[in-house]
Amino acid sequence: MKKPPIISFEFFPPKTAEGIKILYATAKELSGLNPDFFSVTFGAGGSTREGTLETVTWLQQNTTISVAPHLACVGLTRAELAEIIQKYQTLGIKRLVALRGDLPSGMGQSGELRFASHLVSLIRERTQDHFHIEVAAYPEIHPQAKNAMDDLDNLKRKADAGANSAITQYFFNPDAYFYFLEECTKQCINIPIVPGIMPITHFDKLIRFSDMCGAEVPRWIRKRLENYGDDATSLQAFGLEIVYKLCEALIKGGAPGLHFYTLNHAPGSINLIKLLNLYP
């Protein structure tokens, strides 16, 4: 019998009282979908370190969903990273998302661990097999990679260091994902690779976020979204159709799950889950 797809939702630590209120309501609503886990982002250099810990702790105490904190090694020492890893182990966290992270503006030091593969090795060294370790993957190639093969080599180093599975940057072209899987197989990268999904609900936010992280919004999608202007209802209906068809193609093609970038809002993800008939 085919296993149901793994479903997970990503949050970021809010910085305002209103943001905290919105996140907590979102988490409660998405808990009703019984996802496999929630993940919580971590600002590179520890810029949201306390916010990540507070959000993780609240989710643990107020939902029944497993929580996977992100941990980025850039800008932090081995000792600082080991302290955070130990803290999460003590809290009973069973899953981590291990990342390199981007060096924050004005920070001169990249830290003692230069790559995410080094962080994976540190987690394994300190905790053996306590954590299920997720890492990042890039079907459309990491914006700072020298080339496609360099990017694949980086993913292989993370897998060889002990990563259990990977979550991709979001994309809107399923062919990019399936071609990427073929290339991973050729390089003997055999960990499950879950596609990241970005619901389309706001044009400006999508473009700003995509430009920042190097995700490609195909020109035909961008132009159609531009055309809707202030007509939010039509824009969201079009966005839902596009992302639903993407998710449907990914699941039919054998993707092991879907990881939703929620931006701390529930409706976009819930609408997709319902259309995909993945509602519990």
PDB file of C-alpha atoms in Angstrom:
ATOM      1  CA  MET A   1       0.000   0.000   0.000  1.00  0.00           C
ATOM      2  CA  LYS A   2       1.348   3.431  -0.985  1.00  0.00           C
ATOM      3  CA  LYS A   3       2.355   5.610   1.966  1.00  0.00           C
ATOM      4  CA  PRO A   4       0.475   8.919   2.296  1.00  0.00           C
ATOM      5  CA  PRO A   5       2.624  11.947   1.477  1.00  0.00           C
ATOM      6  CA  ILE A   6       4.523  13.656   4.310  1.00  0.00           C
ATOM      7  CA  ILE A   7       2.934  17.059   4.990  1.00  0.00           C
ATOM      8  CA  SER A   8       4.741  19.832   6.856  1.00  0.00           C
ATOM      9  CA  PHE A   9       4.344  23.571   7.394  1.00  0.00           C
ATOM     10  CA  GLU A  10       7.046  26.203   7.883  1.00  0.00           C
ATOM     11  CA  PHE A  11       6.801  29.250  10.166  1.00  0.00           C
ATOM     12  CA  PHE A  12       9.136  32.129  10.987  1.00  0.00           C
ATOM     13  CA  PRO A  13       9.536  33.643  14.490  1.00  0.00           C
ATOM     14  CA  PRO A  14       7.363  36.787  14.666  1.00  0.00           C
ATOM     15  CA  LYS A  15       8.882  40.055  15.878  1.00  0.00           C
ATOM     16  CA  THR A  16       5.752  41.872  17.082  1.00  0.00           C
ATOM     17  CA  ALA A  17       2.898  41.140  19.475  1.00  0.00           C
ATOM     18  CA  GLU A  18       0.462  41.165  16.559  1.00  0.00           C
ATOM     19  CA  GLY A  19       2.719  38.786  14.611  1.00  0.00           C
ATOM     20  CA  ILE A  20       2.823  36.398  17.577  1.00  0.00           C
ATOM     21  CA  LYS A  21      -0.977  36.444  17.784  1.00  0.00           C
ATOM     22  CA  ILE A  22      -1.275  35.670  14.045  1.00  0.00           C
ATOM     23  CA  LEU A  23       1.264  32.831  14.200  1.00  0.00           C
ATOM     24  CA  TYR A  24      -0.379  31.186  17.186  1.00  0.00           C
ATOM     25  CA  ALA A  25      -3.789  31.273  15.479  1.00  0.00           C
ATOM     26  CA  THR A  26      -2.246  29.901  12.269  1.00  0.00           C
ATOM     27  CA  ALA A  27      -0.509  27.060  14.106  1.00  0.00           C
ATOM     28  CA  LYS A  28      -3.713  26.088  15.904  1.00  0.00           C
ATOM     29  CA  GLU A  29      -5.620  26.070  12.592  1.00  0.00           C
ATOM     30  CA  LEU A  30      -2.986  24.032  10.743  1.00  0.00           C
ATOM     31  CA  SER A  31      -2.750  21.558  13.636  1.00  0.00           C
ATOM     32  CA  GLY A  32      -6.208  20.410  12.557  1.00  0.00           C
ATOM     33  CA  LEU A  33      -4.641  19.022   9.367  1.00  0.00           C
ATOM     34  CA  ASN A  34      -2.492  16.687  11.500  1.00  0.00           C
ATOM     35  CA  PRO A  35       0.763  17.385   9.615  1.00  0.00           C
ATOM     36  CA  ASP A  36       3.899  15.332  10.184  1.00  0.00           C
ATOM     37  CA  PHE A  37       5.734  18.359  11.570  1.00  0.00           C
ATOM     38  CA  PHE A  38       6.013  22.142  11.829  1.00  0.00           C
ATOM     39  CA  SER A  39       9.374  23.757  11.075  1.00  0.00           C
ATOM     40  CA  VAL A  40      10.565  27.096  12.487  1.00  0.00           C
ATOM     41  CA  THR A  41      13.183  29.226  10.721  1.00  0.00           C
ATOM     42  CA  PHE A  42      16.386  30.522  12.314  1.00  0.00           C
ATOM     43  CA  GLY A  43      18.038  33.798  11.320  1.00  0.00           C
ATOM     44  CA  ALA A  44      21.630  33.329  10.170  1.00  0.00           C
ATOM     45  CA  GLY A  45      24.145  34.294  12.819  1.00  0.00           C
ATOM     46  CA  GLY A  46      21.520  33.580  15.451  1.00  0.00           C
ATOM     47  CA  SER A  47      19.628  36.799  14.651  1.00  0.00           C
ATOM     48  CA  THR A  48      16.320  35.132  15.625  1.00  0.00           C
ATOM     49  CA  ARG A  49      17.854  32.621  18.035  1.00  0.00           C
ATOM     50  CA  GLU A  50      15.645  33.419  21.024  1.00  0.00           C
ATOM     51  CA  GLY A  51      12.576  33.911  18.844  1.00  0.00           C
ATOM     52  CA  THR A  52      13.092  30.479  17.276  1.00  0.00           C
ATOM     53  CA  LEU A  53      13.429  28.840  20.690  1.00  0.00           C
ATOM     54  CA  GLU A  54      10.353  30.646  22.048  1.00  0.00           C
ATOM     55  CA  THR A  55       8.277  29.681  19.006  1.00  0.00           C
ATOM     56  CA  VAL A  56       9.431  26.057  19.158  1.00  0.00           C
ATOM     57  CA  THR A  57       8.648  25.871  22.880  1.00  0.00           C
ATOM     58  CA  TRP A  58       5.170  27.377  22.397  1.00  0.00           C
ATOM     59  CA  LEU A  59       4.362  24.944  19.564  1.00  0.00           C
ATOM     60  CA  GLN A  60       5.497  22.014  21.697  1.00  0.00           C
ATOM     61  CA  GLN A  61       3.362  23.106  24.627  1.00  0.00           C
ATOM     62  CA  ASN A  62       0.249  24.146  22.722  1.00  0.00           C
ATOM     63  CA  THR A  63      -0.045  21.696  19.821  1.00  0.00           C
ATOM     64  CA  THR A  64       0.404  17.951  19.426  1.00  0.00           C
ATOM     65  CA  ILE A  65       2.514  18.356  16.270  1.00  0.00           C
ATOM     66  CA  SER A  66       6.213  17.457  16.129  1.00  0.00           C
ATOM     67  CA  VAL A  67       8.427  20.553  15.756  1.00  0.00           C
ATOM     68  CA  ALA A  68      11.595  20.856  13.656  1.00  0.00           C
ATOM     69  CA  PRO A  69      13.712  23.929  14.460  1.00  0.00           C
ATOM     70  CA  HIS A  70      15.972  25.269  11.729  1.00  0.00           C
ATOM     71  CA  LEU A  71      19.612  25.742  12.709  1.00  0.00           C
ATOM     72  CA  ALA A  72      22.043  27.766  10.572  1.00  0.00           C
ATOM     73  CA  CYS A  73      25.760  27.504  11.262  1.00  0.00           C
ATOM     74  CA  VAL A  74      27.000  30.728   9.670  1.00  0.00           C
ATOM     75  CA  GLY A  75      28.169  33.335  12.181  1.00  0.00           C
ATOM     76  CA  LEU A  76      28.182  30.946  15.157  1.00  0.00           C
ATOM     77  CA  THR A  77      30.964  29.033  16.891  1.00  0.00           C
ATOM     78  CA  ARG A  78      31.014  25.251  17.355  1.00  0.00           C
ATOM     79  CA  ALA A  79      30.403  25.800  21.072  1.00  0.00           C
ATOM     80  CA  GLU A  80      27.352  28.010  20.433  1.00  0.00           C
ATOM     81  CA  LEU A  81      25.933  25.485  17.973  1.00  0.00           C
ATOM     82  CA  ALA A  82      26.594  22.589  20.354  1.00  0.00           C
ATOM     83  CA  GLU A  83      24.751  24.478  23.106  1.00  0.00           C
ATOM     84  CA  ILE A  84      21.685  24.982  20.875  1.00  0.00           C
ATOM     85  CA  ILE A  85      21.743  21.337  19.747  1.00  0.00           C
ATOM     86  CA  GLN A  86      21.933  20.182  23.377  1.00  0.00           C
ATOM     87  CA  LYS A  87      19.071  22.475  24.343  1.00  0.00           C
ATOM     88  CA  TYR A  88      16.829  21.022  21.630  1.00  0.00           C
ATOM     89  CA  GLN A  89      17.767  17.481  22.606  1.00  0.00           C
ATOM     90  CA  THR A  90      16.852  18.258  26.236  1.00  0.00           C
ATOM     91  CA  LEU A  91      13.501  19.689  25.089  1.00  0.00           C
ATOM     92  CA  GLY A  92      12.721  16.368  23.384  1.00  0.00           C
ATOM     93  CA  ILE A  93      12.982  17.714  19.841  1.00  0.00           C
ATOM     94  CA  LYS A  94      13.483  14.833  17.402  1.00  0.00           C
ATOM     95  CA  ARG A  95      13.973  16.646  14.073  1.00  0.00           C
ATOM     96  CA  LEU A  96      16.278  19.483  12.969  1.00  0.00           C
ATOM     97  CA  VAL A  97      16.660  21.377   9.692  1.00  0.00           C
ATOM     98  CA  ALA A  98      20.421  21.924   9.263  1.00  0.00           C
ATOM     99  CA  LEU A  99      21.424  24.871   7.075  1.00  0.00           C
ATOM    100  CA  ARG A 100      24.432  27.003   6.284  1.00  0.00           C
ATOM    101  CA  GLY A 101      22.469  30.249   6.267  1.00  0.00           C
ATOM    102  CA  ASP A 102      23.393  33.579   4.706  1.00  0.00           C
ATOM    103  CA  LEU A 103      25.794  35.941   6.416  1.00  0.00           C
ATOM    104  CA  PRO A 104      23.778  38.868   7.823  1.00  0.00           C
ATOM    105  CA  SER A 105      24.698  42.319   6.547  1.00  0.00           C
ATOM    106  CA  GLY A 106      27.538  43.849   8.571  1.00  0.00           C
ATOM    107  CA  MET A 107      28.660  40.551  10.104  1.00  0.00           C
ATOM    108  CA  GLY A 108      32.337  40.068   9.320  1.00  0.00           C
ATOM    109  CA  GLN A 109      32.846  36.475  10.497  1.00  0.00           C
ATOM    110  CA  SER A 110      31.256  33.455   8.847  1.00  0.00           C
ATOM    111  CA  GLY A 111      31.696  31.282  11.940  1.00  0.00           C
ATOM    112  CA  GLU A 112      33.716  28.128  12.526  1.00  0.00           C
ATOM    113  CA  LEU A 113      31.588  25.848  10.331  1.00  0.00           C
ATOM    114  CA  ARG A 114      31.530  27.000   6.718  1.00  0.00           C
ATOM    115  CA  PHE A 115      29.001  24.563   5.256  1.00  0.00           C
ATOM    116  CA  ALA A 116      25.780  22.813   6.226  1.00  0.00           C
ATOM    117  CA  SER A 117      27.543  19.451   5.796  1.00  0.00           C
ATOM    118  CA  HIS A 118      29.848  20.476   8.675  1.00  0.00           C
ATOM    119  CA  LEU A 119      26.786  21.231  10.820  1.00  0.00           C
ATOM    120  CA  VAL A 120      25.255  17.835   9.991  1.00  0.00           C
ATOM    121  CA  SER A 121      28.527  16.203  11.070  1.00  0.00           C
ATOM    122  CA  LEU A 122      28.514  18.171  14.331  1.00  0.00           C
ATOM    123  CA  ILE A 123      24.928  17.131  15.115  1.00  0.00           C
ATOM    124  CA  ARG A 124      25.793  13.482  14.493  1.00  0.00           C
ATOM    125  CA  GLU A 125      28.994  13.783  16.535  1.00  0.00           C
ATOM    126  CA  ARG A 126      27.120  15.265  19.510  1.00  0.00           C
ATOM    127  CA  THR A 127      23.854  13.322  19.416  1.00  0.00           C
ATOM    128  CA  GLN A 128      24.421  10.271  17.181  1.00  0.00           C
ATOM    129  CA  ASP A 129      21.026   9.268  15.739  1.00  0.00           C
ATOM    130  CA  HIS A 130      18.817  11.251  18.137  1.00  0.00           C
ATOM    131  CA  PHE A 131      17.683  13.713  15.432  1.00  0.00           C
ATOM    132  CA  HIS A 132      16.117  13.194  12.048  1.00  0.00           C
ATOM    133  CA  ILE A 133      18.154  15.752  10.079  1.00  0.00           C
ATOM    134  CA  GLU A 134      16.624  17.655   7.161  1.00  0.00           C
ATOM    135  CA  VAL A 135      18.809  19.675   4.788  1.00  0.00           C
ATOM    136  CA  ALA A 136      18.092  22.049   1.900  1.00  0.00           C
ATOM    137  CA  ALA A 137      18.057  21.148  -1.795  1.00  0.00           C
ATOM    138  CA  TYR A 138      17.770  23.372  -4.856  1.00  0.00           C
ATOM    139  CA  PRO A 139      16.133  22.005  -8.050  1.00  0.00           C
ATOM    140  CA  GLU A 140      16.783  25.356  -9.773  1.00  0.00           C
ATOM    141  CA  ILE A 141      20.340  25.532  -8.345  1.00  0.00           C
ATOM    142  CA  HIS A 142      21.426  27.561  -5.318  1.00  0.00           C
ATOM    143  CA  PRO A 143      22.028  31.194  -6.373  1.00  0.00           C
ATOM    144  CA  GLN A 144      25.563  31.112  -4.911  1.00  0.00           C
ATOM    145  CA  ALA A 145      26.584  27.750  -6.416  1.00  0.00           C
ATOM    146  CA  LYS A 146      29.342  27.824  -9.054  1.00  0.00           C
ATOM    147  CA  ASN A 147      27.292  25.531 -11.292  1.00  0.00           C
ATOM    148  CA  ALA A 148      24.739  22.704 -11.171  1.00  0.00           C
ATOM    149  CA  MET A 149      27.312  19.997 -10.425  1.00  0.00           C
ATOM    150  CA  ASP A 150      28.821  22.025  -7.586  1.00  0.00           C
ATOM    151  CA  ASP A 151      25.331  22.288  -6.077  1.00  0.00           C
ATOM    152  CA  LEU A 152      24.763  18.525  -6.380  1.00  0.00           C
ATOM    153  CA  ASP A 153      28.155  17.842  -4.787  1.00  0.00           C
ATOM    154  CA  ASN A 154      27.141  20.018  -1.853  1.00  0.00           C
ATOM    155  CA  LEU A 155      23.904  18.057  -1.360  1.00  0.00           C
ATOM    156  CA  LYS A 156      25.841  14.782  -1.559  1.00  0.00           C
ATOM    157  CA  ARG A 157      28.244  15.983   1.156  1.00  0.00           C
ATOM    158  CA  LYS A 158      25.256  16.708   3.401  1.00  0.00           C
ATOM    159  CA  ALA A 159      23.737  13.293   2.734  1.00  0.00           C
ATOM    160  CA  ASP A 160      27.073  11.541   3.305  1.00  0.00           C
ATOM    161  CA  ALA A 161      27.518  13.454   6.584  1.00  0.00           C
ATOM    162  CA  GLY A 162      24.302  11.925   7.916  1.00  0.00           C
ATOM    163  CA  ALA A 163      21.288  13.887   6.636  1.00  0.00           C
ATOM    164  CA  ASN A 164      18.102  11.785   6.555  1.00  0.00           C
ATOM    165  CA  SER A 165      16.134  13.791   4.003  1.00  0.00           C
ATOM    166  CA  ALA A 166      15.986  17.122   2.181  1.00  0.00           C
ATOM    167  CA  ILE A 167      13.447  19.892   1.618  1.00  0.00           C
ATOM    168  CA  THR A 168      13.708  21.918  -1.583  1.00  0.00           C
ATOM    169  CA  GLN A 169      13.506  25.611  -2.215  1.00  0.00           C
ATOM    170  CA  TYR A 170      10.065  26.296  -3.677  1.00  0.00           C
ATOM    171  CA  PHE A 171       9.601  26.291  -7.449  1.00  0.00           C
ATOM    172  CA  PHE A 172       6.744  26.402  -9.949  1.00  0.00           C
ATOM    173  CA  ASN A 173       8.096  24.070 -12.651  1.00  0.00           C
ATOM    174  CA  PRO A 174       7.658  20.362 -11.803  1.00  0.00           C
ATOM    175  CA  ASP A 175      10.097  19.365 -14.537  1.00  0.00           C
ATOM    176  CA  ALA A 176      12.875  21.108 -12.602  1.00  0.00           C
ATOM    177  CA  TYR A 177      12.159  18.863  -9.604  1.00  0.00           C
ATOM    178  CA  PHE A 178      11.964  15.580 -11.512  1.00  0.00           C
ATOM    179  CA  TYR A 179      15.101  16.336 -13.527  1.00  0.00           C
ATOM    180  CA  PHE A 180      16.867  17.221 -10.276  1.00  0.00           C
ATOM    181  CA  LEU A 181      15.873  13.835  -8.798  1.00  0.00           C
ATOM    182  CA  GLU A 182      17.336  12.067 -11.834  1.00  0.00           C
ATOM    183  CA  GLU A 183      20.610  13.958 -11.389  1.00  0.00           C
ATOM    184  CA  CYS A 184      20.654  13.106  -7.677  1.00  0.00           C
ATOM    185  CA  THR A 185      20.241   9.409  -8.473  1.00  0.00           C
ATOM    186  CA  LYS A 186      23.199   9.580 -10.872  1.00  0.00           C
ATOM    187  CA  GLN A 187      25.306  11.044  -8.033  1.00  0.00           C
ATOM    188  CA  CYS A 188      24.137   8.322  -5.592  1.00  0.00           C
ATOM    189  CA  ILE A 189      22.162  10.806  -3.481  1.00  0.00           C
ATOM    190  CA  ASN A 190      19.489   8.467  -2.160  1.00  0.00           C
ATOM    191  CA  ILE A 191      17.759  10.434   0.613  1.00  0.00           C
ATOM    192  CA  PRO A 192      14.069  11.431   0.181  1.00  0.00           C
ATOM    193  CA  ILE A 193      13.735  14.932  -1.299  1.00  0.00           C
ATOM    194  CA  VAL A 194      10.473  16.701  -0.399  1.00  0.00           C
ATOM    195  CA  PRO A 195       9.417  19.612  -2.636  1.00  0.00           C
ATOM    196  CA  GLY A 196       8.877  22.987  -0.997  1.00  0.00           C
ATOM    197  CA  ILE A 197       5.573  24.655  -1.918  1.00  0.00           C
ATOM    198  CA  MET A 198       4.797  28.374  -1.840  1.00  0.00           C
ATOM    199  CA  PRO A 199       1.058  29.188  -1.931  1.00  0.00           C
ATOM    200  CA  ILE A 200       0.380  32.255  -4.100  1.00  0.00           C
ATOM    201  CA  THR A 201      -1.744  34.752  -2.185  1.00  0.00           C
ATOM    202  CA  HIS A 202      -0.002  38.147  -2.669  1.00  0.00           C
ATOM    203  CA  PHE A 203       1.890  39.239  -5.785  1.00  0.00           C
ATOM    204  CA  ASP A 204       4.275  41.733  -4.161  1.00  0.00           C
ATOM    205  CA  LYS A 205       5.209  39.371  -1.315  1.00  0.00           C
ATOM    206  CA  LEU A 206       5.813  36.501  -3.734  1.00  0.00           C
ATOM    207  CA  ILE A 207       8.094  38.530  -6.008  1.00  0.00           C
ATOM    208  CA  ARG A 208      10.010  40.135  -3.131  1.00  0.00           C
ATOM    209  CA  PHE A 209      10.532  36.804  -1.387  1.00  0.00           C
ATOM    210  CA  SER A 210      11.482  35.041  -4.636  1.00  0.00           C
ATOM    211  CA  ASP A 211      14.017  37.698  -5.628  1.00  0.00           C
ATOM    212  CA  MET A 212      15.544  37.485  -2.161  1.00  0.00           C
ATOM    213  CA  CYS A 213      15.979  33.699  -2.122  1.00  0.00           C
ATOM    214  CA  GLY A 214      16.679  33.030  -5.795  1.00  0.00           C
ATOM    215  CA  ALA A 215      13.431  31.174  -6.611  1.00  0.00           C
ATOM    216  CA  GLU A 216      12.209  31.597 -10.186  1.00  0.00           C
ATOM    217  CA  VAL A 217       8.665  32.742 -10.876  1.00  0.00           C
ATOM    218  CA  PRO A 218       8.059  31.861 -14.559  1.00  0.00           C
ATOM    219  CA  ARG A 219       7.414  34.912 -16.720  1.00  0.00           C
ATOM    220  CA  TRP A 220       3.944  33.766 -17.775  1.00  0.00           C
ATOM    221  CA  ILE A 221       2.872  33.401 -14.138  1.00  0.00           C
ATOM    222  CA  ARG A 222       4.441  36.726 -13.148  1.00  0.00           C
ATOM    223  CA  LYS A 223       2.709  38.583 -16.012  1.00  0.00           C
ATOM    224  CA  ARG A 224      -0.693  37.088 -15.256  1.00  0.00           C
ATOM    225  CA  LEU A 225      -0.358  37.944 -11.572  1.00  0.00           C
ATOM    226  CA  GLU A 226       0.635  41.517 -12.482  1.00  0.00           C
ATOM    227  CA  ASN A 227      -2.480  41.760 -14.636  1.00  0.00           C
ATOM    228  CA  TYR A 228      -4.801  41.191 -11.664  1.00  0.00           C
ATOM    229  CA  GLY A 229      -3.609  44.374  -9.955  1.00  0.00           C
ATOM    230  CA  ASP A 230      -5.725  44.969  -6.830  1.00  0.00           C
ATOM    231  CA  ASP A 231      -8.174  42.168  -7.661  1.00  0.00           C
ATOM    232  CA  ALA A 232      -7.060  39.925  -4.789  1.00  0.00           C
ATOM    233  CA  THR A 233      -9.890  37.400  -5.280  1.00  0.00           C
ATOM    234  CA  SER A 234      -8.949  36.668  -8.915  1.00  0.00           C
ATOM    235  CA  LEU A 235      -5.235  36.631  -8.109  1.00  0.00           C
ATOM    236  CA  GLN A 236      -5.709  34.108  -5.309  1.00  0.00           C
ATOM    237  CA  ALA A 237      -7.985  31.922  -7.436  1.00  0.00           C
ATOM    238  CA  PHE A 238      -5.373  31.854 -10.221  1.00  0.00           C
ATOM    239  CA  GLY A 239      -2.574  31.229  -7.700  1.00  0.00           C
ATOM    240  CA  LEU A 240      -4.514  28.361  -6.130  1.00  0.00           C
ATOM    241  CA  GLU A 241      -5.076  26.739  -9.535  1.00  0.00           C
ATOM    242  CA  ILE A 242      -1.381  27.021 -10.493  1.00  0.00           C
ATOM    243  CA  VAL A 243      -0.024  25.632  -7.224  1.00  0.00           C
ATOM    244  CA  TYR A 244      -2.698  22.916  -7.010  1.00  0.00           C
ATOM    245  CA  LYS A 245      -1.718  21.604 -10.464  1.00  0.00           C
ATOM    246  CA  LEU A 246       1.950  21.727  -9.409  1.00  0.00           C
ATOM    247  CA  CYS A 247       1.265  19.740  -6.221  1.00  0.00           C
ATOM    248  CA  GLU A 248      -0.908  17.241  -8.085  1.00  0.00           C
ATOM    249  CA  ALA A 249       1.864  16.616 -10.646  1.00  0.00           C
ATOM    250  CA  LEU A 250       4.469  16.224  -7.884  1.00  0.00           C
ATOM    251  CA  ILE A 251       2.433  13.704  -5.897  1.00  0.00           C
ATOM    252  CA  LYS A 252       1.466  11.728  -9.031  1.00  0.00           C
ATOM    253  CA  GLY A 253       5.141  11.705 -10.004  1.00  0.00           C
ATOM    254  CA  GLY A 254       6.124  10.121  -6.690  1.00  0.00           C
ATOM    255  CA  ALA A 255       7.230  13.041  -4.518  1.00  0.00           C
ATOM    256  CA  PRO A 256       7.443  11.766  -0.907  1.00  0.00           C
ATOM    257  CA  GLY A 257       5.561  14.747   0.506  1.00  0.00           C
ATOM    258  CA  LEU A 258       4.932  18.495   0.406  1.00  0.00           C
ATOM    259  CA  HIS A 259       6.493  21.181   2.623  1.00  0.00           C
ATOM    260  CA  PHE A 260       4.452  24.393   2.685  1.00  0.00           C
ATOM    261  CA  TYR A 261       6.062  27.812   3.175  1.00  0.00           C
ATOM    262  CA  THR A 262       3.162  29.419   5.037  1.00  0.00           C
ATOM    263  CA  LEU A 263       4.617  32.879   5.769  1.00  0.00           C
ATOM    264  CA  ASN A 264       2.671  32.424   9.039  1.00  0.00           C
ATOM    265  CA  HIS A 265      -0.746  32.365   7.350  1.00  0.00           C
ATOM    266  CA  ALA A 266      -3.006  29.330   7.042  1.00  0.00           C
ATOM    267  CA  PRO A 267      -5.603  29.837   4.238  1.00  0.00           C
ATOM    268  CA  GLY A 268      -3.309  29.276   1.220  1.00  0.00           C
ATOM    269  CA  SER A 269      -2.036  25.951   2.568  1.00  0.00           C
ATOM    270  CA  ILE A 270      -5.445  24.785   3.810  1.00  0.00           C
ATOM    271  CA  ASN A 271      -7.087  25.451   0.438  1.00  0.00           C
ATOM    272  CA  LEU A 272      -4.406  23.390  -1.312  1.00  0.00           C
ATOM    273  CA  ILE A 273      -4.672  20.518   1.164  1.00  0.00           C
ATOM    274  CA  LYS A 274      -8.448  20.395   0.638  1.00  0.00           C
ATOM    275  CA  LEU A 275      -8.173  20.427  -3.162  1.00  0.00           C
ATOM    276  CA  LEU A 276      -5.545  17.679  -3.025  1.00  0.00           C
ATOM    277  CA  ASN A 277      -7.856  15.589  -0.840  1.00  0.00           C
ATOM    278  CA  LEU A 278      -5.170  15.321   1.849  1.00  0.00           C
ATOM    279  CA  TYR A 279      -7.461  16.621   4.576  1.00  0.00           C
ATOM    280  CA  PRO A 280      -7.584  14.152   7.505  1.00  0.00           C
TER     281      PRO A 280
END
